[in-house]
Coordinates of N, CA and C in Angstrom, one line a residue:
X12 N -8.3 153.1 -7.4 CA -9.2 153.0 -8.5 C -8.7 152.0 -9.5
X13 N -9.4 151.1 -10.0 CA -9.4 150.2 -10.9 C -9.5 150.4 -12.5
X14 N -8.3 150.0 -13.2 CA -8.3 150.6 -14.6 C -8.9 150.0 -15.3
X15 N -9.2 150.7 -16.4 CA -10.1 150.5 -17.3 C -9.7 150.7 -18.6
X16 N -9.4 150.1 -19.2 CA -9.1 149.5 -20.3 C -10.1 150.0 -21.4
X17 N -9.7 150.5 -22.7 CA -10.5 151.0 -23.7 C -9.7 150.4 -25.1
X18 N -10.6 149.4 -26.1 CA -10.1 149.6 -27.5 C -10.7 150.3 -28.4
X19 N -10.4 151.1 -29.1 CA -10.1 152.1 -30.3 C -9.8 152.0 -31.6
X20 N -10.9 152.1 -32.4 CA -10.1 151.8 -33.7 C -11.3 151.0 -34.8
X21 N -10.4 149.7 -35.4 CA -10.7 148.8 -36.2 C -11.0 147.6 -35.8
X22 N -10.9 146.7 -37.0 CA -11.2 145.0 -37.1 C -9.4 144.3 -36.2
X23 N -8.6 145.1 -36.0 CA -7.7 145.0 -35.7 C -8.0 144.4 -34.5
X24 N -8.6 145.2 -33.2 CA -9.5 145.2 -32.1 C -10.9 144.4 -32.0
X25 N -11.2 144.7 -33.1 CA -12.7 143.7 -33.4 C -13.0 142.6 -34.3
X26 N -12.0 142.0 -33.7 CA -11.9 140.8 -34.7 C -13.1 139.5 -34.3
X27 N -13.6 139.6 -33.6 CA -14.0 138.6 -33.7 C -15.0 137.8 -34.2
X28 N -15.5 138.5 -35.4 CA -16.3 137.5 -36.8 C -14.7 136.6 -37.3
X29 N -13.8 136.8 -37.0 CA -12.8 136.4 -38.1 C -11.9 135.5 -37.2
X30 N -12.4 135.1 -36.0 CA -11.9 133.8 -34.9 C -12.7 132.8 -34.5
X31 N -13.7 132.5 -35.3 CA -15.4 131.7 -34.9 C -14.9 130.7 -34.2
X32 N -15.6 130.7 -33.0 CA -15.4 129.6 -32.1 C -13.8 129.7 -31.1
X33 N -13.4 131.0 -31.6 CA -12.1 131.3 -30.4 C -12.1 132.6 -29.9
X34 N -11.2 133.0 -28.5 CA -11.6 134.4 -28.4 C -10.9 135.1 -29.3
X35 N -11.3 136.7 -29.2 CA -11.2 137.9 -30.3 C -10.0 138.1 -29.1
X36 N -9.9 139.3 -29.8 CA -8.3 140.4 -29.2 C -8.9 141.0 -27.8
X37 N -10.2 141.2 -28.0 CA -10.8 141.7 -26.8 C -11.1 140.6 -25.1
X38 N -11.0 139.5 -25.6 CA -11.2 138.4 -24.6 C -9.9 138.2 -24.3
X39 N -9.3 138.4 -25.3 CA -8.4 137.0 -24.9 C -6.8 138.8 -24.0
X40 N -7.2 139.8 -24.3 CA -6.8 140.9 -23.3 C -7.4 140.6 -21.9
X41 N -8.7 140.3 -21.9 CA -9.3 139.8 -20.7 C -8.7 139.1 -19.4
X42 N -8.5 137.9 -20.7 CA -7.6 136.7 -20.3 C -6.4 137.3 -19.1
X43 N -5.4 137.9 -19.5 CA -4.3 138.5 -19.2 C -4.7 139.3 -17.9
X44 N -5.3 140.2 -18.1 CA -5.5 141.2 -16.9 C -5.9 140.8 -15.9
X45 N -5.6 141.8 -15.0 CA -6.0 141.4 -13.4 C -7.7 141.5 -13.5
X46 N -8.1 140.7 -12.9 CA -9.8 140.6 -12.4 C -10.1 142.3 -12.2
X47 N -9.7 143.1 -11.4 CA -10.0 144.2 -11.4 C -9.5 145.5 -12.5
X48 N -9.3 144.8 -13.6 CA -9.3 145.6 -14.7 C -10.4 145.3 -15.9
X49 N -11.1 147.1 -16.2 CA -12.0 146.4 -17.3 C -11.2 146.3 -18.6
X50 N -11.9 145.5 -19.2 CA -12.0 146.0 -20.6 C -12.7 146.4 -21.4
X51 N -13.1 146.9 -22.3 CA -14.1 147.4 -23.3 C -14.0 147.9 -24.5
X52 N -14.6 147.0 -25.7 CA -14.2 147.4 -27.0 C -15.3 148.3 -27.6
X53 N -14.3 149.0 -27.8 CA -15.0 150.6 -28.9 C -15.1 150.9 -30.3
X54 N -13.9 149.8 -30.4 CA -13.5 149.7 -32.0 C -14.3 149.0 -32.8
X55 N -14.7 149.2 -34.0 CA -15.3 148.8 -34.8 C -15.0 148.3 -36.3
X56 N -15.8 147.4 -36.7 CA -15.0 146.7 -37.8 C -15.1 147.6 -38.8
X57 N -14.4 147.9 -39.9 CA -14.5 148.9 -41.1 C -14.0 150.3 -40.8
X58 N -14.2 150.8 -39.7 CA -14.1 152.0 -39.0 C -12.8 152.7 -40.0
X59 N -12.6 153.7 -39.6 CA -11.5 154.9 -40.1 C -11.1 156.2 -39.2
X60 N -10.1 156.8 -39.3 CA -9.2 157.3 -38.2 C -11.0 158.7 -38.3
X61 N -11.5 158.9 -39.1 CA -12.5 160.0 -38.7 C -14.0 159.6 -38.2
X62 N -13.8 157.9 -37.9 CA -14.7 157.4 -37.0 C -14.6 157.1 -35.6
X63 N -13.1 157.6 -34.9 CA -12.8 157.7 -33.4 C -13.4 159.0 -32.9
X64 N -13.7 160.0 -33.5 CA -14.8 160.7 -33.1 C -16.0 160.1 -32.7
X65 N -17.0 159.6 -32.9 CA -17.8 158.9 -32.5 C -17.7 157.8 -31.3
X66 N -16.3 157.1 -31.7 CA -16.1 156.2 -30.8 C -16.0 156.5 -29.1
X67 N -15.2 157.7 -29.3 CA -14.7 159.2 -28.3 C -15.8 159.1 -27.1
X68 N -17.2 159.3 -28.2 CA -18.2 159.7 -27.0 C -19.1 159.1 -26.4
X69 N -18.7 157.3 -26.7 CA -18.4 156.7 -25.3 C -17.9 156.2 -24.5
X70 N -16.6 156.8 -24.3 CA -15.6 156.7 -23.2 C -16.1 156.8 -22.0
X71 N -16.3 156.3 -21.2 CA -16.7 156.8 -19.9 C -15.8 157.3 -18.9
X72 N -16.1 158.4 -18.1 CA -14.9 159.2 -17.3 C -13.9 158.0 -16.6
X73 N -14.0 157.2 -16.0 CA -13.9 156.2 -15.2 C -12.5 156.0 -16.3
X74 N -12.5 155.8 -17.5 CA -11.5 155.5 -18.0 C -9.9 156.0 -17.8
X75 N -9.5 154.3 -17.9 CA -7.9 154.8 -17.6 C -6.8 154.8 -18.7
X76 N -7.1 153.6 -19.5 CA -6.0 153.6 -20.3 C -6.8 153.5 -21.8
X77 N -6.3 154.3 -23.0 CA -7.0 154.1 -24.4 C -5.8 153.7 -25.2
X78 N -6.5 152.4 -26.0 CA -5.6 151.7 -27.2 C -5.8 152.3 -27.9
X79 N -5.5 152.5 -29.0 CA -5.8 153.1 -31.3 C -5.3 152.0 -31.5
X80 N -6.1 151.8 -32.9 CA -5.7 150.7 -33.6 C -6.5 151.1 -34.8
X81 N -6.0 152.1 -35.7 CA -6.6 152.6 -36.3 C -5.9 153.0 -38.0
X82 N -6.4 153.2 -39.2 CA -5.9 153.3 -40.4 C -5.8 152.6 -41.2
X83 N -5.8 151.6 -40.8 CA -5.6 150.3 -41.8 C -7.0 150.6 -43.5
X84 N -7.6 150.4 -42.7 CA -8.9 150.6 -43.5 C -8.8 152.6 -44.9
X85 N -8.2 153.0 -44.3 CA -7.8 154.4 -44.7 C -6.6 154.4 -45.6
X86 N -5.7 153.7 -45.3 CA -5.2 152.6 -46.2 C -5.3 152.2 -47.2
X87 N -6.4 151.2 -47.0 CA -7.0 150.3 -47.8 C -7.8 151.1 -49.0
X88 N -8.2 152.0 -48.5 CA -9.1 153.1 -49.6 C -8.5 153.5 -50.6
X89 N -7.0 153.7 -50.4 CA -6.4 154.3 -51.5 C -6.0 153.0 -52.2
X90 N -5.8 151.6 -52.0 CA -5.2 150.6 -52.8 C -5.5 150.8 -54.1
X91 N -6.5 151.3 -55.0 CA -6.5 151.4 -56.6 C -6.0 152.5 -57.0
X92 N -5.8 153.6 -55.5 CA -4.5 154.7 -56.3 C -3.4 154.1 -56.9
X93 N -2.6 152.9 -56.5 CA -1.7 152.1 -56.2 C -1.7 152.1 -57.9
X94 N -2.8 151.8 -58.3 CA -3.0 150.8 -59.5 C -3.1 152.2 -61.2
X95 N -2.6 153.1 -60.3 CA -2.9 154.3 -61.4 C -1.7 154.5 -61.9
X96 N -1.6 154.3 -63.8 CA -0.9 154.6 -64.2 C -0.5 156.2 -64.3
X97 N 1.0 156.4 -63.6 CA 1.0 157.5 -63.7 C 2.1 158.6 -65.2
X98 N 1.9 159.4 -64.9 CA 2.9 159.9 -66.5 C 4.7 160.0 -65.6
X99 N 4.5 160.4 -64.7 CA 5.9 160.4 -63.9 C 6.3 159.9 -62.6
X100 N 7.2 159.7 -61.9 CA 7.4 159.4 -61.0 C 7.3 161.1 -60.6
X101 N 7.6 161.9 -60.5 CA 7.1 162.9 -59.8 C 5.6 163.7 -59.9
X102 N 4.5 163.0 -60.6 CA 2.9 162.9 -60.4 C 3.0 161.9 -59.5
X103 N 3.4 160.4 -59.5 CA 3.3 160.1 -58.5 C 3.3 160.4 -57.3
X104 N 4.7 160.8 -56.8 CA 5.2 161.5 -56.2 C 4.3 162.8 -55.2
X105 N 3.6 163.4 -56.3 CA 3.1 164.2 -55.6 C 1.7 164.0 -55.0
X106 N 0.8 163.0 -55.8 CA -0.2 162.6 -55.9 C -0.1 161.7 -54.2
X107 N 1.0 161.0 -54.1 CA 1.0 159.9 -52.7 C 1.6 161.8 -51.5
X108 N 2.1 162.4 -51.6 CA 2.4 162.9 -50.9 C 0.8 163.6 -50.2
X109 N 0.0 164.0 -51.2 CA -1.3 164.5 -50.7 C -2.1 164.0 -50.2
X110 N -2.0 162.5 -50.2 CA -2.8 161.3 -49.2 C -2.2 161.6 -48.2
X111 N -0.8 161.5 -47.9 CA -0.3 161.3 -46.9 C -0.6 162.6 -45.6
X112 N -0.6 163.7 -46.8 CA -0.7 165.0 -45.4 C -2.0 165.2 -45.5
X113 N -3.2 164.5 -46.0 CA -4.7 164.4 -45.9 C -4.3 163.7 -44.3
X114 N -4.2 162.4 -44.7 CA -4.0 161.8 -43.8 C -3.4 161.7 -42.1
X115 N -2.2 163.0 -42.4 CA -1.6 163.5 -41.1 C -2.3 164.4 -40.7
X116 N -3.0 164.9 -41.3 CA -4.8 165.7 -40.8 C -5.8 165.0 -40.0
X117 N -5.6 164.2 -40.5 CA -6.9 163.7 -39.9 C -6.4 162.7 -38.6
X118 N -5.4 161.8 -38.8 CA -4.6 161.4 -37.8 C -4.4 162.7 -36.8
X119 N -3.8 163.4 -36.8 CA -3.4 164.6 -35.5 C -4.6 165.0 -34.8
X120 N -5.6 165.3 -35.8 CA -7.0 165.8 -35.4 C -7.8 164.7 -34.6
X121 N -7.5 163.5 -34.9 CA -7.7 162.7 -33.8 C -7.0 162.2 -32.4
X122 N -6.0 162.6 -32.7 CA -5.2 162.0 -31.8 C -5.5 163.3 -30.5
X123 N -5.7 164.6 -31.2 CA -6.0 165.6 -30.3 C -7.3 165.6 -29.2
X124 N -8.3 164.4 -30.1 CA -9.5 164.3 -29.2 C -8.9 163.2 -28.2
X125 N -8.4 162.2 -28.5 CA -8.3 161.1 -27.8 C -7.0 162.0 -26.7
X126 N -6.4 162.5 -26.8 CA -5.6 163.0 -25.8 C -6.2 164.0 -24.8
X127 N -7.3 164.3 -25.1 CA -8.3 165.2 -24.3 C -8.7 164.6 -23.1
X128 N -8.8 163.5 -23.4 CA -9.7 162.7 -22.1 C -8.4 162.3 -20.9
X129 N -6.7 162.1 -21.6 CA -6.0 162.7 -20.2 C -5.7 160.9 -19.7
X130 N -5.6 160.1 -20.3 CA -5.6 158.6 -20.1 C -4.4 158.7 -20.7
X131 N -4.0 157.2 -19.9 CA -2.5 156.8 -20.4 C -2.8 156.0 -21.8
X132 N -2.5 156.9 -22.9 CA -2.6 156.1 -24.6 C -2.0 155.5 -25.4
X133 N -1.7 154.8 -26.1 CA -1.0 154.0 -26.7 C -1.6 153.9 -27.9
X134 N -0.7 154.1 -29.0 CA -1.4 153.9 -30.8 C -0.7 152.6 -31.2
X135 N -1.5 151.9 -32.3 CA -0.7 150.9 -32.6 C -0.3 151.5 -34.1
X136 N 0.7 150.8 -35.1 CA 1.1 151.0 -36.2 C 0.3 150.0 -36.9
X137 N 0.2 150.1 -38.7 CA -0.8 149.3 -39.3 C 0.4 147.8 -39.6
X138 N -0.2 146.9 -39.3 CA 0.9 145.6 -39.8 C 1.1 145.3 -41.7
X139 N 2.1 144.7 -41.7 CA 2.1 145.0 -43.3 C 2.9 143.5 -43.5
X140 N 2.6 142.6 -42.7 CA 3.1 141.0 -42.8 C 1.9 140.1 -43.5
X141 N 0.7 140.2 -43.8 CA -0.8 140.2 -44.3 C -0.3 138.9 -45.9
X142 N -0.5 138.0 -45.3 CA -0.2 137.2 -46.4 C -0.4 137.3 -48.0
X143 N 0.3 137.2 -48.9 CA -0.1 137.4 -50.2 C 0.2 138.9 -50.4
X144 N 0.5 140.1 -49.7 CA 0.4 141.2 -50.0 C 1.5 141.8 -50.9
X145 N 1.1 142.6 -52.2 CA 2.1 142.7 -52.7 C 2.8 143.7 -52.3
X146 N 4.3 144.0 -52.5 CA 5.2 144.4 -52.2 C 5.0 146.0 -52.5
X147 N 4.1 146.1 -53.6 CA 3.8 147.6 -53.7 C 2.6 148.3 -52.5
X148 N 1.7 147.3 -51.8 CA 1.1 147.6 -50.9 C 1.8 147.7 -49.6
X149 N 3.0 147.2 -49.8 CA 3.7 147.3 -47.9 C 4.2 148.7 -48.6
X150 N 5.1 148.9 -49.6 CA 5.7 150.0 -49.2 C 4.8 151.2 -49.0
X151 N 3.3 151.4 -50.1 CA 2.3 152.1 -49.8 C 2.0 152.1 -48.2
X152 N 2.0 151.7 -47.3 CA 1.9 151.3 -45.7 C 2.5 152.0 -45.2
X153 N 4.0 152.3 -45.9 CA 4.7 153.3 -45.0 C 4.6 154.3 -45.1
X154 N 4.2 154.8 -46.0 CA 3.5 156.4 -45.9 C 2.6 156.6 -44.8
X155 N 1.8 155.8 -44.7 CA 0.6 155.8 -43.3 C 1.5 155.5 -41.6
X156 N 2.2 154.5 -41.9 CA 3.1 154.0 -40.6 C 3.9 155.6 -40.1
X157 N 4.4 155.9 -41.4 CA 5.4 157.0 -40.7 C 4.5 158.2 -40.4
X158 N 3.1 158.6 -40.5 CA 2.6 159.8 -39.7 C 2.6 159.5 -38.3
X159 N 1.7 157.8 -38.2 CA 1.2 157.3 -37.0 C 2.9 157.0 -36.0
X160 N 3.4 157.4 -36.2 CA 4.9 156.9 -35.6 C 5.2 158.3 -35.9
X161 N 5.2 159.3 -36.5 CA 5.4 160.7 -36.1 C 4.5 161.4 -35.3
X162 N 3.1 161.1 -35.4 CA 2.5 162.0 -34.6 C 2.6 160.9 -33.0
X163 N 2.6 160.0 -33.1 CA 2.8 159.5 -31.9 C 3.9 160.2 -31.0
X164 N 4.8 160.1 -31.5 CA 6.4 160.8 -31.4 C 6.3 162.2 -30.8
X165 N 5.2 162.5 -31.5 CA 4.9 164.1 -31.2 C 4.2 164.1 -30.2
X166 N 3.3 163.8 -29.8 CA 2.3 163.4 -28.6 C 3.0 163.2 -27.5
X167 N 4.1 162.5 -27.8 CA 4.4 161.5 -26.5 C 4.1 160.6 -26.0
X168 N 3.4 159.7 -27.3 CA 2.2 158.6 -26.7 C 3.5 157.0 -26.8
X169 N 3.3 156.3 -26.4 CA 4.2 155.0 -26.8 C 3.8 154.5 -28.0
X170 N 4.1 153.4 -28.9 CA 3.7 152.8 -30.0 C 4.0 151.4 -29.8
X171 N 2.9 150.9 -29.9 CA 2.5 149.1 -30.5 C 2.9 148.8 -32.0
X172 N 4.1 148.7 -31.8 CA 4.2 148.3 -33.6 C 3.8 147.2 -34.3
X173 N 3.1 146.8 -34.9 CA 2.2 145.9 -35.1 C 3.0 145.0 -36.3
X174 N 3.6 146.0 -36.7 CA 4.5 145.4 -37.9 C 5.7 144.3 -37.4
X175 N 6.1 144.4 -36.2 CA 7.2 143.8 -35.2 C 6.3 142.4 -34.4
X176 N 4.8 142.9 -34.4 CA 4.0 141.8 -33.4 C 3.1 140.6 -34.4
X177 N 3.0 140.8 -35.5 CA 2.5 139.9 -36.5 C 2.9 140.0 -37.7
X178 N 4.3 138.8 -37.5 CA 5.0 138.9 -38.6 C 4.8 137.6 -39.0
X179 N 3.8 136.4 -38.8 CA 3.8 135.2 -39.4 C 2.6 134.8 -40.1
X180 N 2.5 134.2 -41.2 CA 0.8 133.5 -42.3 C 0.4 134.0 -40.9
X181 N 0.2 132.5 -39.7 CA -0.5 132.2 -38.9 C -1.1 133.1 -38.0
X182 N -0.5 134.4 -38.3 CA -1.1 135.4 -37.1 C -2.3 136.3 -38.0
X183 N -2.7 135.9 -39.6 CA -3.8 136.1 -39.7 C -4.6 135.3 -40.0
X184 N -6.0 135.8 -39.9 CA -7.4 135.1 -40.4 C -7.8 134.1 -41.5
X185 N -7.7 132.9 -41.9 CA -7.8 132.5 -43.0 C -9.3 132.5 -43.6
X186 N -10.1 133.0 -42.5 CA -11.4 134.0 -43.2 C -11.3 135.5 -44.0
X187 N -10.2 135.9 -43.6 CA -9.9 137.4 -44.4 C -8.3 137.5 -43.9
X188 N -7.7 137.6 -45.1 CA -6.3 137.7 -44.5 C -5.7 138.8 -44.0
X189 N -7.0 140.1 -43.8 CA -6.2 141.3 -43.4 C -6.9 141.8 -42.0
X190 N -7.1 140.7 -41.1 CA -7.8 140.6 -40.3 C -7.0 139.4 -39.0
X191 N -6.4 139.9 -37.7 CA -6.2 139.2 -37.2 C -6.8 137.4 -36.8
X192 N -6.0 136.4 -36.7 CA -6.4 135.5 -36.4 C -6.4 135.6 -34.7
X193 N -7.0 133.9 -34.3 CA -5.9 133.5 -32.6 C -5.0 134.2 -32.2
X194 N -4.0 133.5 -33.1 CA -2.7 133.7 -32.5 C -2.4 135.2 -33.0
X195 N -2.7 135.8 -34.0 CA -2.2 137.1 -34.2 C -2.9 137.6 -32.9
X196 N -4.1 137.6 -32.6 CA -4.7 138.5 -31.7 C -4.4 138.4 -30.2
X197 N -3.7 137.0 -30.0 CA -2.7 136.8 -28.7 C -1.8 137.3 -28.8
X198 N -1.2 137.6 -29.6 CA 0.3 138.4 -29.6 C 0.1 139.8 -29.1
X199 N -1.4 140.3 -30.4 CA -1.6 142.0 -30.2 C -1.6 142.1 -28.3
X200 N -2.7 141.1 -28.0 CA -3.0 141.2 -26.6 C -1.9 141.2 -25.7
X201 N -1.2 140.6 -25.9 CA 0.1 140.5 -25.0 C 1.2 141.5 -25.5
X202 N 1.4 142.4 -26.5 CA 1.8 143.8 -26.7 C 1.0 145.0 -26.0

């Protein structure tokens, strides 16, 4: 039987408004694989870890292998928490800790559907090399990195660290800088 390839997720995977006139992450995986391997993107730009439910149902049985590429966006939602003055470092403290186990909720609860279907899976991690980004946004990132790298951990699933695969300007979008470019989306591809 001939595999079949599934992407999952985000703009990470669906980049291709943000490569005009080059291939996306999705082609250019193409590129690489053997002729008798599909591919098919599922992922969706804006998407969030409680939109792979949807994504989920249409997987077709036939499927062999599922990517994630998911959170970034979930993430992103909380950036003006970032910006809240707080009265302590322990309101802080507590306030980020309650994102985080929202968040390993909703990550696990997903990961439990996507492991239903019984395919060889792989999650990726959110990248945090995103040009211009401030220093308070990477470390905000790792609150999110370390569920998706624990519950992976827990699964048994492998991890695409994304933070390891696009670490240069050039590997993002200079139409949106939190959006793979070319070359970033050649690297993901070839991870």
């Amino acid at each position: 039987m001939a595999a079949s390839i599934i992407l999952l997720g985000d703009s990470i995977f669906d980049n291709a408004p943000y490569v005009i006139n080059q291939p996306c992450v999705t082609d250019q995986l193409r590129e690489i694989t053997p002729d008798d391997v599909g591919v098919s993107l599922f992922a969706v730009d804006g998407d969030f870890v409680k939109n792979i439910k949807t994504q989920l149902e249409r997987v077709p049985e036939q499927a062999t292998h599922l990517f994630v590429s998911v959170g970034g966006n979930d993430a992103l939602s909380y950036y003006q928490e970032l910006l809240n003055d707080y009265r302590s470092s322990e309101n802080l403290f507590e306030k980020w800790s309650q994102i985080q186990a929202d968040f390993k909720a909703e990550y696990r609860a997903m990961l439990e559907r996507v492991r239903a279907f019984e395919c060889h899976t792989a999650v990726c991690t959110i990248y945090d090399a995103v040009p211009d980004l401030e220093q308070i946004a990477i470390t905000a990132l790792s609150f999110f990195n370390d569920v998706i790298l624990a519950e992976a951990i827990e699964a048994g699933l492998p991890v695409v660290d994304l933070r390891r695969v696009c670490t240069e300007r050039e590997d993002y979008s200079h139409l949106s800088p939190i959006e793979p470019s070319f070359k970033g989306g050649e690297k993901i591809a070839a991870a």
